[in-house]
Short mmCIF file of C-alpha atoms and ligand atoms in Angstrom, two decimals:
data_model
loop_
_atom_site.label_atom_id
_atom_site.label_comp_id
_atom_site.label_asym_id
_atom_site.label_seq_id
_atom_site.Cartn_x
_atom_site.Cartn_y
_atom_site.Cartn_z
CA MET A 1 -35.07 72.53 92.54
CA SER A 2 -34.62 74.91 89.97
CA LEU A 3 -33.13 77.49 92.45
CA PHE A 4 -30.17 75.04 92.53
CA ASP A 5 -29.67 73.98 88.93
CA LEU A 6 -26.24 74.84 87.53
CA ARG A 7 -26.91 73.43 84.17
CA GLY A 8 -25.28 75.55 81.21
CA GLN A 9 -22.72 77.31 83.56
CA THR A 10 -19.17 76.81 83.76
CA ALA A 11 -17.20 76.86 87.22
CA LEU A 12 -13.42 77.47 87.70
CA VAL A 13 -12.42 76.11 91.09
CA THR A 14 -8.72 76.46 92.16
CA GLY A 15 -7.27 74.29 94.44
CA ALA A 16 -9.74 71.21 93.03
CA ARG A 17 -7.77 68.59 93.19
CA LYS A 18 -8.12 67.66 96.61
CA GLY A 19 -9.65 68.48 100.25
CA ILE A 20 -12.18 71.17 100.19
CA GLY A 21 -11.54 72.17 96.49
CA PHE A 22 -12.32 68.47 95.27
CA ALA A 23 -15.78 68.73 97.50
CA MET A 24 -16.60 72.04 96.03
CA ALA A 25 -16.22 71.08 92.67
CA SER A 26 -18.11 67.56 92.91
CA THR A 27 -20.93 69.35 94.27
CA LEU A 28 -20.95 71.81 91.47
CA ALA A 29 -20.49 69.13 88.58
CA GLU A 30 -23.24 67.13 90.37
CA CYS A 31 -25.64 69.99 90.04
CA GLY A 32 -25.06 70.52 86.63
CA ALA A 33 -22.09 72.64 85.88
CA ASP A 34 -19.07 72.05 83.86
CA ILE A 35 -16.03 72.47 85.55
CA ILE A 36 -12.27 74.03 85.08
CA ALA A 37 -10.16 73.11 87.60
CA VAL A 38 -6.93 74.68 88.62
CA SER A 39 -4.06 73.34 91.02
CA SER A 40 -0.50 72.87 91.23
CA ASN A 41 -0.74 69.09 90.38
CA GLN A 42 -3.96 68.86 88.68
CA GLY A 43 -4.19 65.90 85.96
CA ALA A 44 -6.34 65.63 82.90
CA ASP A 45 -7.20 61.97 84.33
CA ASP A 46 -7.25 62.27 88.00
CA GLU A 47 -10.05 61.49 90.37
CA LEU A 48 -12.05 64.81 89.65
CA ALA A 49 -11.86 64.24 86.11
CA ALA A 50 -13.77 61.09 86.49
CA ARG A 51 -15.95 62.41 89.10
CA VAL A 52 -17.09 65.39 86.98
CA LYS A 53 -17.48 63.08 83.83
CA GLY A 54 -19.18 60.67 85.70
CA PHE A 55 -21.91 63.50 86.35
CA GLY A 56 -22.02 63.91 82.63
CA ARG A 57 -20.15 67.42 82.73
CA SER A 58 -17.11 68.62 80.93
CA PHE A 59 -13.93 69.12 82.73
CA SER A 60 -10.95 70.95 81.67
CA HIS A 61 -7.81 71.48 83.85
CA TYR A 62 -4.68 73.80 84.51
CA THR A 63 -1.54 73.08 86.26
CA ILE A 64 -0.02 75.93 87.57
CA ASP A 65 1.54 77.69 90.93
CA LEU A 66 -0.51 80.22 91.95
CA ARG A 67 2.61 81.51 94.28
CA VAL A 68 3.94 82.69 90.84
CA ARG A 69 2.51 85.86 89.55
CA GLU A 70 3.47 85.08 86.03
CA GLU A 71 1.41 81.65 86.14
CA THR A 72 -1.56 83.31 87.82
CA LYS A 73 -1.57 85.84 84.68
CA GLN A 74 -0.85 83.55 82.11
CA LEU A 75 -3.91 81.10 83.57
CA VAL A 76 -6.25 84.53 82.85
CA ALA A 77 -4.47 84.99 79.50
CA GLU A 78 -5.13 81.30 78.58
CA LEU A 79 -8.96 81.36 79.72
CA GLY A 80 -9.28 84.23 77.29
CA ASN A 81 -12.93 85.23 76.85
CA ARG A 82 -13.96 81.75 77.94
CA GLN A 83 -17.31 81.98 79.77
CA ILE A 84 -17.19 81.38 83.58
CA ASP A 85 -20.12 81.86 85.65
CA ILE A 86 -18.85 80.78 88.92
CA LEU A 87 -15.47 81.42 90.06
CA ILE A 88 -14.31 79.46 93.49
CA ASN A 89 -10.89 80.91 94.78
CA ASN A 90 -9.88 78.33 96.94
CA ALA A 91 -6.26 76.94 96.50
CA GLY A 92 -4.11 77.90 99.92
CA ILE A 93 -1.43 77.10 102.07
CA ALA A 94 -0.74 78.08 105.60
CA ASN A 95 3.12 78.34 106.72
CA ARG A 96 3.26 77.77 110.71
CA ALA A 97 6.13 79.48 112.23
CA GLU A 98 5.92 81.93 115.91
CA VAL A 99 5.79 85.43 114.74
CA LEU A 100 9.40 86.37 115.55
CA ASP A 101 10.73 83.55 113.36
CA HIS A 102 8.09 84.33 110.62
CA THR A 103 10.25 84.98 107.27
CA ASP A 104 10.01 87.50 104.80
CA GLU A 105 9.68 84.78 102.09
CA GLN A 106 6.87 82.90 104.23
CA TRP A 107 5.19 86.16 104.43
CA ASP A 108 5.20 86.80 100.49
CA GLU A 109 4.33 83.32 99.80
CA ILE A 110 1.22 83.63 101.93
CA LEU A 111 0.15 86.52 100.63
CA GLU A 112 0.64 85.73 96.95
CA ILE A 113 -1.28 82.79 97.17
CA ASP A 114 -3.97 83.49 99.75
CA LEU A 115 -4.86 86.81 98.70
CA SER A 116 -3.04 88.36 95.45
CA ALA A 117 -3.99 85.58 93.01
CA PRO A 118 -7.51 85.34 94.78
CA PHE A 119 -7.80 89.27 93.66
CA ILE A 120 -6.21 88.94 90.13
CA LEU A 121 -8.30 86.38 89.18
CA SER A 122 -11.34 87.92 90.70
CA ARG A 123 -10.87 91.18 89.04
CA ASP A 124 -9.83 89.80 85.72
CA ILE A 125 -12.77 87.03 85.17
CA ALA A 126 -15.24 89.37 86.60
CA LYS A 127 -14.45 91.43 83.41
CA GLY A 128 -16.11 88.49 81.25
CA MET A 129 -19.19 88.26 84.04
CA ALA A 130 -19.97 91.87 84.06
CA ALA A 131 -20.24 91.60 80.22
CA ARG A 132 -22.80 89.07 80.61
CA GLN A 133 -24.26 90.78 83.73
CA TYR A 134 -24.32 87.64 85.87
CA GLY A 135 -21.46 85.95 88.14
CA LYS A 136 -20.78 84.32 91.49
CA ILE A 137 -17.33 84.74 92.82
CA ILE A 138 -16.74 82.70 96.16
CA PHE A 139 -13.57 82.94 98.48
CA THR A 140 -12.57 80.10 100.85
CA ALA A 141 -11.71 82.23 103.86
CA SER A 142 -11.07 80.86 107.14
CA MET A 143 -12.12 81.06 111.04
CA TRP A 144 -8.83 83.56 111.14
CA THR A 145 -10.84 85.98 108.75
CA PHE A 146 -12.50 86.69 112.43
CA LEU A 147 -10.06 85.78 114.62
CA GLY A 148 -6.46 86.07 115.24
CA GLY A 149 -4.88 82.61 115.22
CA LYS A 150 -1.40 81.70 116.76
CA ASN A 151 1.90 81.04 114.72
CA VAL A 152 0.07 81.63 111.32
CA ILE A 153 0.27 85.37 110.98
CA SER A 154 0.80 85.65 107.41
CA TYR A 155 -2.17 83.20 106.96
CA THR A 156 -4.35 85.49 109.45
CA ALA A 157 -3.52 88.41 107.98
CA ALA A 158 -4.26 87.25 104.40
CA LYS A 159 -7.74 85.28 105.25
CA SER A 160 -8.86 88.58 106.94
CA ALA A 161 -7.99 90.55 104.15
CA LEU A 162 -10.48 88.04 102.22
CA GLY A 163 -13.27 89.74 104.39
CA GLY A 164 -12.56 93.12 103.16
CA LEU A 165 -11.86 91.99 99.10
CA VAL A 166 -15.42 90.14 99.57
CA ARG A 167 -16.91 93.40 100.97
CA GLY A 168 -15.43 96.05 98.73
CA LEU A 169 -15.64 93.68 95.46
CA SER A 170 -19.35 93.36 96.35
CA ASN A 171 -19.77 96.78 96.58
CA GLU A 172 -18.55 97.63 93.06
CA LEU A 173 -19.51 94.17 91.30
CA LEU A 174 -22.98 93.91 92.74
CA PRO A 175 -24.37 96.30 90.16
CA LEU A 176 -22.65 94.56 87.44
CA GLY A 177 -24.68 91.52 88.27
CA ILE A 178 -22.16 89.79 90.09
CA ARG A 179 -22.35 88.34 93.39
CA VAL A 180 -19.32 88.23 95.92
CA ASN A 181 -19.13 85.74 99.05
CA GLY A 182 -16.94 83.74 101.27
CA ILE A 183 -17.06 80.42 103.03
CA ALA A 184 -14.91 80.19 106.41
CA PRO A 185 -14.41 76.76 107.32
CA GLY A 186 -13.73 75.58 110.75
CA PHE A 187 -11.41 72.79 111.22
CA ILE A 188 -11.98 70.38 108.22
CA GLU A 189 -9.94 67.38 107.57
CA THR A 190 -7.52 67.94 104.79
CA ASP A 191 -4.14 67.69 104.30
CA ILE A 192 -3.40 71.01 105.28
CA ASN A 193 -3.66 70.16 108.93
CA ASN A 194 -2.28 66.71 108.66
CA ARG A 195 0.41 67.53 111.23
CA VAL A 196 -1.81 69.18 113.58
CA ARG A 197 -4.23 65.92 113.57
CA GLN A 198 -1.23 63.82 114.39
CA ASP A 199 -0.40 65.79 117.27
CA LYS A 200 -3.02 63.87 119.58
CA ALA A 201 -3.02 66.46 122.61
CA ARG A 202 -3.46 69.19 120.19
CA PHE A 203 -6.21 67.48 118.13
CA GLU A 204 -8.03 66.67 121.22
CA PHE A 205 -7.76 70.14 122.65
CA LEU A 206 -8.88 71.74 119.33
CA THR A 207 -11.95 69.22 119.25
CA SER A 208 -12.97 70.19 122.75
CA ARG A 209 -13.62 73.58 121.38
CA ILE A 210 -15.98 72.58 118.41
CA PRO A 211 -19.49 72.63 119.76
CA ILE A 212 -20.67 69.94 117.42
CA GLY A 213 -18.20 67.73 118.79
CA ARG A 214 -16.09 66.91 115.55
CA TRP A 215 -14.07 68.03 112.81
CA GLY A 216 -15.64 68.94 109.48
CA LYS A 217 -15.27 66.63 106.31
CA PRO A 218 -14.92 68.45 102.97
CA GLU A 219 -18.33 67.52 102.27
CA ASP A 220 -19.85 69.71 105.07
CA LEU A 221 -18.84 72.69 102.90
CA SER A 222 -21.20 71.40 99.68
CA GLY A 223 -24.31 72.88 100.90
CA THR A 224 -23.14 76.44 101.63
CA THR A 225 -21.12 76.15 98.52
CA LEU A 226 -24.22 75.44 96.35
CA PHE A 227 -25.79 77.99 97.94
CA LEU A 228 -23.47 80.63 96.98
CA ALA A 229 -22.79 79.63 93.68
CA SER A 230 -26.57 79.19 92.70
CA LYS A 231 -29.53 81.22 91.96
CA ALA A 232 -30.49 80.72 95.57
CA SER A 233 -28.35 83.36 96.85
CA ASP A 234 -29.02 85.96 94.41
CA TYR A 235 -29.97 88.56 97.06
CA VAL A 236 -26.81 87.79 99.11
CA SER A 237 -23.20 89.57 98.61
CA GLY A 238 -20.88 90.79 100.55
CA VAL A 239 -20.61 88.41 103.53
CA VAL A 240 -18.57 85.41 104.62
CA ILE A 241 -20.62 82.49 105.91
CA PRO A 242 -18.84 80.16 108.63
CA VAL A 243 -19.51 76.88 108.13
CA ASP A 244 -17.52 75.77 111.49
CA GLY A 245 -19.92 73.34 113.75
CA GLY A 246 -20.35 76.50 115.92
CA TYR A 247 -16.74 77.16 116.49
CA LEU A 248 -16.90 81.20 116.22
CA ALA A 249 -20.27 80.96 118.51
CA ASN A 250 -18.43 79.43 121.26
N1 LIG B 301 -8.87 72.40 106.03
C1 LIG B 301 -9.26 73.32 107.05
O1 LIG B 301 -9.63 73.03 108.02
C2 LIG B 301 -9.48 74.53 106.52
C3 LIG B 301 -9.95 75.76 107.33
C4 LIG B 301 -10.01 77.10 106.95
C5 LIG B 301 -9.49 77.61 105.55
N2 LIG B 301 -9.03 76.49 104.66
C6 LIG B 301 -8.84 76.84 103.29
O2 LIG B 301 -9.50 75.71 102.44
C7 LIG B 301 -8.44 76.15 101.27
C8 LIG B 301 -8.09 74.42 100.61
O3 LIG B 301 -7.48 73.89 101.72
P1 LIG B 301 -7.48 72.30 102.01
O4 LIG B 301 -8.11 72.22 103.43
O5 LIG B 301 -8.43 71.86 101.05
O6 LIG B 301 -6.41 71.74 101.95
P2 LIG B 301 -5.64 70.83 100.58
O7 LIG B 301 -6.14 69.50 101.21
O8 LIG B 301 -4.03 71.12 100.97
O9 LIG B 301 -5.61 71.43 99.51
C9 LIG B 301 -5.38 72.47 98.99
C10 LIG B 301 -5.48 72.85 97.33
O10 LIG B 301 -4.77 74.15 97.17
C11 LIG B 301 -3.79 73.92 96.06
N3 LIG B 301 -2.80 74.43 96.35
C12 LIG B 301 -1.52 74.64 97.17
N4 LIG B 301 -0.58 75.29 96.61
C13 LIG B 301 -1.04 75.89 95.46
C14 LIG B 301 -0.21 76.50 94.70
N5 LIG B 301 0.86 77.07 94.68
N6 LIG B 301 -0.87 76.43 93.14
C15 LIG B 301 -2.01 76.13 92.86
N7 LIG B 301 -2.78 75.41 93.72
C16 LIG B 301 -2.32 75.00 95.11
C17 LIG B 301 -3.54 72.56 95.83
O11 LIG B 301 -3.12 72.00 94.74
P3 LIG B 301 -2.50 70.27 94.59
O12 LIG B 301 -3.81 69.12 94.83
O13 LIG B 301 -2.23 70.26 93.11
O14 LIG B 301 -1.27 70.11 95.29
C18 LIG B 301 -4.71 71.87 96.69
O15 LIG B 301 -5.40 71.28 95.57
C19 LIG B 301 -7.35 76.75 101.53
O16 LIG B 301 -7.67 77.84 100.88
C20 LIG B 301 -7.19 76.69 102.94
O17 LIG B 301 -6.52 77.76 103.42
C21 LIG B 301 -9.12 75.07 105.27
#
């Protein structure tokens, strides 16, 4: 079990207040990591704080808007040289619009939160990791890292670029002791796809395409998150692992 022991380590998770990020942060805390949670509505005493403290770990939080470059930079400045061993770039949004109606504003917003903020946080937090010769950087990618999707062109562009970011960062950071990987969730039941799931016909069509026969829960990502965050994956870097109930193979 020592392969998965995170005691003494600190993990920063963006988008930790709910959904996939909540499950990721909970898992890391359960396995011993202290948690720095970052979200646009992150609270000091919310459900995640209680969960993390319940596992006997320390919890701190930052409430920032990752669509705003200055706020991302301010976060880096406030973190200073605080030790961060695990960085999970998870916060994200998806704007649905047909490509001919996709606005510049939608494009810029998605690219900023789904691609630029993860790059900035990785680059700046990697400096401290490099000084300590150890770190794990994980991105929440998507099936649209590999496929085209429909009516989510900026999301597809950003998530596809995350695949390049994983490979390029891995090439440069691995010699400094930092492993860089991604997780590509399939269809996971969270607020990001509430509207899609309320459309009965669409929900049933999508479900019929998932070989395992159901949508995922955020907890379905826990095992892969722990694997990539822990020593168990020390010889793994530069890959994006699908956790999708078999969707990509279908
Ligand atoms: N669910 C899926 O099927 C699926 C599939 C593939 C990939 N993903 C990816 O998984 C990641 C997490 O999404 P989710 O499904 O868990 O959705 P979610 O339940 O809507 O959670 C999104 C999280 O991101 C945070 N966030 C959103 N906008 C932000 C902003 N401007 N600044 C800071 N934080 C912000 C939210 O903060 P607040 O809680 O404070 O609002 C929330 O904690 C995203 O990158 C998404 O693209 C999801």
